[in-house]
Tab-separated table of C-alpha atoms and ligand atoms in Angstrom:
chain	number	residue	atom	x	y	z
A	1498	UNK	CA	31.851	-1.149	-29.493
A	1499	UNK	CA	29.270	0.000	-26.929
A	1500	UNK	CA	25.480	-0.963	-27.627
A	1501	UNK	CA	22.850	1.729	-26.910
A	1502	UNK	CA	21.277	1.790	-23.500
A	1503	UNK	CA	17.396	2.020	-23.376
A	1504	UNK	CA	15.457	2.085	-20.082
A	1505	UNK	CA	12.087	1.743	-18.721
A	1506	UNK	CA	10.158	2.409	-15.258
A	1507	UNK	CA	7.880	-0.427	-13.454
A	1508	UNK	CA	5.605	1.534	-11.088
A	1509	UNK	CA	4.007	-0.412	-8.046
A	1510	UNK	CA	0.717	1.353	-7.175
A	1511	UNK	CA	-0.157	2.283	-3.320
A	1512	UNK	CA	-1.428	-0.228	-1.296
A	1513	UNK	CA	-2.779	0.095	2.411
A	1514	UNK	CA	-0.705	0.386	5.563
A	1515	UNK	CA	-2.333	-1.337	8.514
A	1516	UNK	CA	-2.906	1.495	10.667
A	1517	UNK	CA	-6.789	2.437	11.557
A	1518	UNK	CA	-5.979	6.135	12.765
A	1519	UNK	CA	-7.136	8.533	9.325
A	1520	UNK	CA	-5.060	11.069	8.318
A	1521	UNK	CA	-5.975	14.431	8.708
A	1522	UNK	CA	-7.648	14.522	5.255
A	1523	UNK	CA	-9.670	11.668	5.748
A	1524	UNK	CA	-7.350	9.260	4.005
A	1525	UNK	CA	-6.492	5.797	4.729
A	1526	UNK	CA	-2.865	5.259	5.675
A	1527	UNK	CA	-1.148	4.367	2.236
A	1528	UNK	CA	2.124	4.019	0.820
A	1529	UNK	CA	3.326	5.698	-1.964
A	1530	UNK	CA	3.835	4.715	-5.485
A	1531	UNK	CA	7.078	3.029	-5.927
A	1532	UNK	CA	9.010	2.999	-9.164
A	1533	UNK	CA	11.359	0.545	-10.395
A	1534	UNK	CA	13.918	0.873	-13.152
A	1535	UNK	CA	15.486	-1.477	-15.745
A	1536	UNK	CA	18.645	-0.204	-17.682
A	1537	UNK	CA	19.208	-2.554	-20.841
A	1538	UNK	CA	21.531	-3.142	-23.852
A	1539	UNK	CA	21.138	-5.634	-26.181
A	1540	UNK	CA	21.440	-8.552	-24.283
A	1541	UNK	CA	22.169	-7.498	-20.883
A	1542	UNK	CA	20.445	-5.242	-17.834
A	1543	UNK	CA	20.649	-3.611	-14.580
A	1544	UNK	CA	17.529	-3.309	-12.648
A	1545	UNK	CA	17.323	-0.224	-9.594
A	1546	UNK	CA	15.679	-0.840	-6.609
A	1547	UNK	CA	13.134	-3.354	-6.288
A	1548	UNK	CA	9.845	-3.009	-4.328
A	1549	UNK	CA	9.317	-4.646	-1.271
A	1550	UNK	CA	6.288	-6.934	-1.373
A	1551	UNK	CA	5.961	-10.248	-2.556
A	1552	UNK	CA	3.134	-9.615	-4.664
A	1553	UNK	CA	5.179	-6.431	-6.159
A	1554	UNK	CA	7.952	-8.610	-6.992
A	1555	UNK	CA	6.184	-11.159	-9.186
A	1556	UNK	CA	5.647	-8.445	-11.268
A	1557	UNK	CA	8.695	-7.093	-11.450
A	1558	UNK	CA	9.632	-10.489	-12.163
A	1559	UNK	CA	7.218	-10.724	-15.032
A	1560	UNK	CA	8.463	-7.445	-16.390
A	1561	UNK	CA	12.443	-8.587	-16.188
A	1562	UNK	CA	11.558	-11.984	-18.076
A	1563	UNK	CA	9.396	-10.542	-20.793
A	1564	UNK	CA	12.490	-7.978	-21.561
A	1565	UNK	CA	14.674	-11.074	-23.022
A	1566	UNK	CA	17.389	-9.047	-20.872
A	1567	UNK	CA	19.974	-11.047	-18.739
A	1568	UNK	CA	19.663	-9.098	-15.744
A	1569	UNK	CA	23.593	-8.742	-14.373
A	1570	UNK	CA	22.848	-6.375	-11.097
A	1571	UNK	CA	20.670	-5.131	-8.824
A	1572	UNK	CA	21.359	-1.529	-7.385
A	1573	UNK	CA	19.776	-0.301	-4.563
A	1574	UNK	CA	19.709	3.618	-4.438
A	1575	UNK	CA	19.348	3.738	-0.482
A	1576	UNK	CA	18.409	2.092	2.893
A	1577	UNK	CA	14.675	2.112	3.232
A	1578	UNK	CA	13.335	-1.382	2.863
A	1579	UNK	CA	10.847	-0.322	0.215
A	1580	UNK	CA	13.401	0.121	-2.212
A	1581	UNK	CA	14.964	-3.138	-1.691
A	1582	UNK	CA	13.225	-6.094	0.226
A	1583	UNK	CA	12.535	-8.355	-2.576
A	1584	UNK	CA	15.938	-8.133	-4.133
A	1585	UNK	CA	17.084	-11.437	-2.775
A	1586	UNK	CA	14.063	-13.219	-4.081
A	1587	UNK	CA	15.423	-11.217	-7.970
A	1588	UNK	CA	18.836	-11.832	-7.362
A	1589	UNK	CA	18.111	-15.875	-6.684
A	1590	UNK	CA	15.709	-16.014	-9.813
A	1591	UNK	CA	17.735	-14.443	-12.356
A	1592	UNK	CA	21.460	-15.139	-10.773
A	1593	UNK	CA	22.315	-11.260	-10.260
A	1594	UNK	CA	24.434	-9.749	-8.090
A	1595	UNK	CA	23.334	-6.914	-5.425
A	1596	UNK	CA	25.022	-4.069	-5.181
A	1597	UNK	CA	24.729	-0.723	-3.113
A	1598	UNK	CA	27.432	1.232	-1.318
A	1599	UNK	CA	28.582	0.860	2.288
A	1600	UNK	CA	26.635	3.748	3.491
A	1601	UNK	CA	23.223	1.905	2.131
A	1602	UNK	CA	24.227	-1.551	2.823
A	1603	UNK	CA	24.921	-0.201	7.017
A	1604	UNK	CA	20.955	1.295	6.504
A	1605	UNK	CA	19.746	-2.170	5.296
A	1606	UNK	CA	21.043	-3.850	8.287
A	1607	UNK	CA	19.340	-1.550	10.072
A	1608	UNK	CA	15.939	-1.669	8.310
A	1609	UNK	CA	16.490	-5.750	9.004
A	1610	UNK	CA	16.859	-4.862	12.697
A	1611	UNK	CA	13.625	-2.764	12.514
A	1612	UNK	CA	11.816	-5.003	10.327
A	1613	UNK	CA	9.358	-6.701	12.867
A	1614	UNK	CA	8.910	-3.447	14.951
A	1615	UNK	CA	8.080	-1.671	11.983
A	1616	UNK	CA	7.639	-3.094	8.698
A	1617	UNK	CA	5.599	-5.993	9.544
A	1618	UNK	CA	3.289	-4.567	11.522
A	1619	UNK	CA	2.461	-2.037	8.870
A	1620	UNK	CA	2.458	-4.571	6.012
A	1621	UNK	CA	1.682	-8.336	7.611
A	1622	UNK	CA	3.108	-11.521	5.694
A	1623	UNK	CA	3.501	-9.403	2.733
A	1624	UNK	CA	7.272	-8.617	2.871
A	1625	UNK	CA	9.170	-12.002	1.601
A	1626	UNK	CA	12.474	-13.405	3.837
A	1627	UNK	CA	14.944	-10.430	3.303
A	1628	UNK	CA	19.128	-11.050	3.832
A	1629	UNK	CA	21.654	-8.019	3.113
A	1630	UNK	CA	23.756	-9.863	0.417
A	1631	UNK	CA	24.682	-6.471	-0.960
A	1632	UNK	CA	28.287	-5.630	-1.899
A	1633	UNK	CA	29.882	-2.886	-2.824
A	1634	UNK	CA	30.442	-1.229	-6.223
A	1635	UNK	CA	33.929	-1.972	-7.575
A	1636	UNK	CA	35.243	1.622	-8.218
A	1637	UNK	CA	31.682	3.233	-7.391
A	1638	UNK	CA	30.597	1.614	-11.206
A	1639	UNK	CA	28.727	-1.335	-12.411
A	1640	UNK	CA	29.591	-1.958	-16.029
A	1641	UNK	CA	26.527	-2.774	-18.849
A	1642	UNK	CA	27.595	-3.634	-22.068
A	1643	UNK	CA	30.428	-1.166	-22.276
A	1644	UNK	CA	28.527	1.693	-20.399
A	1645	UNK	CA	29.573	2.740	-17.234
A	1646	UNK	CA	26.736	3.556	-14.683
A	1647	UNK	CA	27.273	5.607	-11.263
A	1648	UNK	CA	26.492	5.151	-7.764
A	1649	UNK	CA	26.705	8.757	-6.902
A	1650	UNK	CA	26.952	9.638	-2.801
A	1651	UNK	CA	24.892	12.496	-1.816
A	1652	UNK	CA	24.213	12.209	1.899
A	1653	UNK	CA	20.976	13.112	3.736
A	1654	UNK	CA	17.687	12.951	1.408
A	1655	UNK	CA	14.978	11.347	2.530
A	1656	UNK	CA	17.255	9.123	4.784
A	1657	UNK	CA	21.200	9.385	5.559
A	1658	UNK	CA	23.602	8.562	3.098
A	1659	UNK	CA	21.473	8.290	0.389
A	1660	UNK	CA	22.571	7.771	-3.723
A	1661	UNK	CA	21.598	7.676	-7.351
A	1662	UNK	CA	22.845	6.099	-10.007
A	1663	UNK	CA	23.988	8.236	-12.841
A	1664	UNK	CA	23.642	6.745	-16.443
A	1665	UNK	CA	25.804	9.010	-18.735
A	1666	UNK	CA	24.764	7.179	-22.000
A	1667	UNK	CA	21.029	7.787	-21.144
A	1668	UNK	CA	21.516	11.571	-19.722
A	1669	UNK	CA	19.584	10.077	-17.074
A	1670	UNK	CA	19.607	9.793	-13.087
A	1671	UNK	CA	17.662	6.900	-11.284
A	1672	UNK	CA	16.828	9.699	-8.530
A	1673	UNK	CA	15.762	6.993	-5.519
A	1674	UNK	CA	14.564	9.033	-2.877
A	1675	UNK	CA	16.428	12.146	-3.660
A	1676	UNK	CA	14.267	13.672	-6.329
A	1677	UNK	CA	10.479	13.412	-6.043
A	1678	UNK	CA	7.943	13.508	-8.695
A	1679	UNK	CA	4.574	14.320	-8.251
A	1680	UNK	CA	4.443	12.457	-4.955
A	1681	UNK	CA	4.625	14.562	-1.338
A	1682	UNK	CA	7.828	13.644	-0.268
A	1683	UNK	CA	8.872	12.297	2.971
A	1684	UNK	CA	10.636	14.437	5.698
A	1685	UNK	CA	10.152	12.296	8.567
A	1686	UNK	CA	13.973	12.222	8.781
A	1687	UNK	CA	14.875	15.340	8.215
A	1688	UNK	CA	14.579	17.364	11.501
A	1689	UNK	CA	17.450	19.162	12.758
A	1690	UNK	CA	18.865	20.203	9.696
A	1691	UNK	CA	17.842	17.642	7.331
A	1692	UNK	CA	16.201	19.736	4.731
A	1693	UNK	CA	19.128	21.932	4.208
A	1694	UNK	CA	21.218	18.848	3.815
A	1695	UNK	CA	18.334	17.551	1.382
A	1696	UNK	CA	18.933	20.640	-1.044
A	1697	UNK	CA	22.721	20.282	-1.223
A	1698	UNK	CA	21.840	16.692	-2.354
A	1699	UNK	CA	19.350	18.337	-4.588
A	1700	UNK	CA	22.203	20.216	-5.983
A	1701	UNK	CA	24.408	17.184	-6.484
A	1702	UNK	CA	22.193	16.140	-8.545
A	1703	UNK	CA	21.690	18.842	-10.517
A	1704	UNK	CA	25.615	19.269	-10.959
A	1705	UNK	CA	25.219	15.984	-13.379
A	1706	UNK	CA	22.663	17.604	-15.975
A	1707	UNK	CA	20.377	14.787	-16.031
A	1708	UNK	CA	17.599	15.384	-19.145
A	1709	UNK	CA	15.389	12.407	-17.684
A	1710	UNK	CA	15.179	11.679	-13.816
A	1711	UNK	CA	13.802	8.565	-12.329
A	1712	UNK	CA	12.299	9.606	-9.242
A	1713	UNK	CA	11.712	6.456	-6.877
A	1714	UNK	CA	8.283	7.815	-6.055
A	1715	UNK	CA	6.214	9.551	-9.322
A	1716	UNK	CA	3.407	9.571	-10.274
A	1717	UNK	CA	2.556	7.747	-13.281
A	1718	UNK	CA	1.089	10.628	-14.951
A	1719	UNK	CA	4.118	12.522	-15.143
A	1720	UNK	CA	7.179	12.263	-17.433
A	1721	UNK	CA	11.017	12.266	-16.366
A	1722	UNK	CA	12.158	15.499	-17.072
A	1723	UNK	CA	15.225	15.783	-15.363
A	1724	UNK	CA	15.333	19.642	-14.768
A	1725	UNK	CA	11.447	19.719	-13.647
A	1726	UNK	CA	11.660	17.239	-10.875
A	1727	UNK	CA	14.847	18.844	-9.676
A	1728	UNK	CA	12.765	22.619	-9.450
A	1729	UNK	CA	9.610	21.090	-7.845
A	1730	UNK	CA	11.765	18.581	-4.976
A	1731	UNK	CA	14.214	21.709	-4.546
A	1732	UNK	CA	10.616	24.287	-4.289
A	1733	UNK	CA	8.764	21.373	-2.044
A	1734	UNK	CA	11.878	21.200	0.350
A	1735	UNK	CA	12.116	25.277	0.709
A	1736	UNK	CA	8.380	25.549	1.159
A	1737	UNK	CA	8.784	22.886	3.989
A	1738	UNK	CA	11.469	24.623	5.663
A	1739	UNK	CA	9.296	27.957	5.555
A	1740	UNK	CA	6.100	25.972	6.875
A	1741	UNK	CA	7.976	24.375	9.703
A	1742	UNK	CA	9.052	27.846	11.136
A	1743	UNK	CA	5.844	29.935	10.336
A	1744	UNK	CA	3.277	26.890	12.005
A	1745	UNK	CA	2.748	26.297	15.335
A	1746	UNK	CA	1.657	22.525	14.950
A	1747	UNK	CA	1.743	19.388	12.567
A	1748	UNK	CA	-1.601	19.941	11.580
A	1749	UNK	CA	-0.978	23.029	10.668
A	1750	UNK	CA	1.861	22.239	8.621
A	1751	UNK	CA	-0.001	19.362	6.843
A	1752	UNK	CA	-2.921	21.755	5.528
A	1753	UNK	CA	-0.536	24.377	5.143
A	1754	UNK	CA	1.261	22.096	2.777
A	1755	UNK	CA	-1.539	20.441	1.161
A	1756	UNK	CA	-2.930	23.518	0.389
A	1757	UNK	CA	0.222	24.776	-1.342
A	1758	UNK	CA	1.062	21.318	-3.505
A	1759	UNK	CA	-2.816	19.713	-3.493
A	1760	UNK	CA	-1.740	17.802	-6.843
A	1761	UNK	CA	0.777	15.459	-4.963
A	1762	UNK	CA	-0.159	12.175	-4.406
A	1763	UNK	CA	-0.153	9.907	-0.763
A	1764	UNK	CA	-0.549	13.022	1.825
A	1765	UNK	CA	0.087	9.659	4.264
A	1766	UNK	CA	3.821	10.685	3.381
A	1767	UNK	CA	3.453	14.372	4.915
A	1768	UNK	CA	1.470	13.472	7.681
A	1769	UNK	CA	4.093	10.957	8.669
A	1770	UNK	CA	6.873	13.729	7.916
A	1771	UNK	CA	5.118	16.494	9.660
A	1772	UNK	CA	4.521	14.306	12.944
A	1773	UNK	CA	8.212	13.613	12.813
A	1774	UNK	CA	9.040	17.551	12.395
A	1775	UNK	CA	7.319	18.476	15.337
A	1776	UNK	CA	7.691	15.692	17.786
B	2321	ZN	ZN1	13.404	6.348	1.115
């Protein structure tokens, strides 16, 4: 007989970027919150998407240990080296296999490739050694004490061929970078179409019913309410694709935007979006 499933949320909080421009606002470059999840039975667990420093991952680390869980897998929701650069340094400590789906594992190459250009620069000697050693789901499901737990496909979020796992059991969805919550979300891949493809992910999501919602970036402050995250990433992503055709400039998007959601957190995220919409 199945176990019940339980899970909890690890939240990294922003650190710097090491850029010396400002944003608009006055802010320092940061980085968002990051969230982490861990998906336990009794004895067993499945942790989604690890952070991406090495100071981050001790305390994920930490966190894994002091849940007396055997941690089986590590599933990574999508491409973007924040949600996965430490996972080799989790999957050697604890013996766990990595899994994401061919879509994300092609991104992580990728990410890899870009690493020194891009990741480095912004964070320096903070990111540990990071190999793709991901493989595959067998039959899009990883198994956790009887419970089966989905890698669902949804395409173009805030990258391409983005995921989320859907936990059944739990009524829950470990969102990745699909569904936001409480953070300004980032759209600096989505021109050319890429918010309309955003809300039909948006709707895949919603198709599953999810009561409780992981989103990879929340704010701490918030709960998981499944069907409130999916109305406020859904209204943030319309509201974006009204600003980009009414304003003549990124500025003007970014206070346009601000001044419409001014409770999100990291405006770093739009600025970088809305430079991106309008280069
Ligand atoms: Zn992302």
């Amino acid at each position: 007989m199945a176990t019940n499933l339980s899970y909890d949320v690890l939240i990294a909080d922003p650190i710097p970027q090491n850029v010396d421009a400002l944003v608009p606002n006055g802010d320092h470059y940061m980085w968002s919150p990051q969230s982490t999840t861990l998906i336990f039975g009794e004895h067993q667990a499945v942790l989604v998407d690890p952070p991406f420093t090495t100071k981050q991952v001790h305390d994920v680390i930490d966190w894994v240990r002091s849940s007396g869980r055997n941690l089986t897998h590590i599933y990574i929701t999508h491409g973007h080296g924040d949600h996965w650069f430490t996972a080799g340094v989790l999957a050697d400590r604890f013996h766990a296999r990595v899994v994401a789906t061919a879509g994300t594992i092609e991104l992580m190459h990728r990410e890899v490739a870009n690493r020194e250009a891009l990741w480095d620069k912004l964070f320096p000697g903070q990111i540990p050694a990071a190999e793709v050693t991901a493989t595959p789901p067998e039959d899009n499901h990883i198994t956790l004490e009887g419970h089966s737990l989905w890698a669902v496909e949804v395409g173009h979020s805030d990258t391409d061929d983005t995921t989320v796992l859907h936990v059944p059991s739990l009524d829950l969805v470990v969102g990745g970078d699909v569904i936001y919550n409480g953070v300004h979300q980032y759209l600096a891949e989505s021109a050319g179409g890429g918010l309309r493809k955003w809300l039909e992910a948006v709707d895949v999501v919603e198709s599953l019913e999810p009561l409780r919602i992981v989103a990879g970036h929340k704010d701490r402050n918030l709960d998981d309410a499944g069907p409130r995250a999916i109305t406020q990433t859904r209204d943030y992503l319309r509201s974006a694709e009204e600003l980009r055709a009414g304003c003549g400039t990124a500025r003007e998007f970014f206070s346009a935007m601000s001044e419409r959601y001014p409770t999100r957190l990291n405006p770093t995220a739009l600025w970088m979006g809305a430079t991106a919409l309008y280069r």
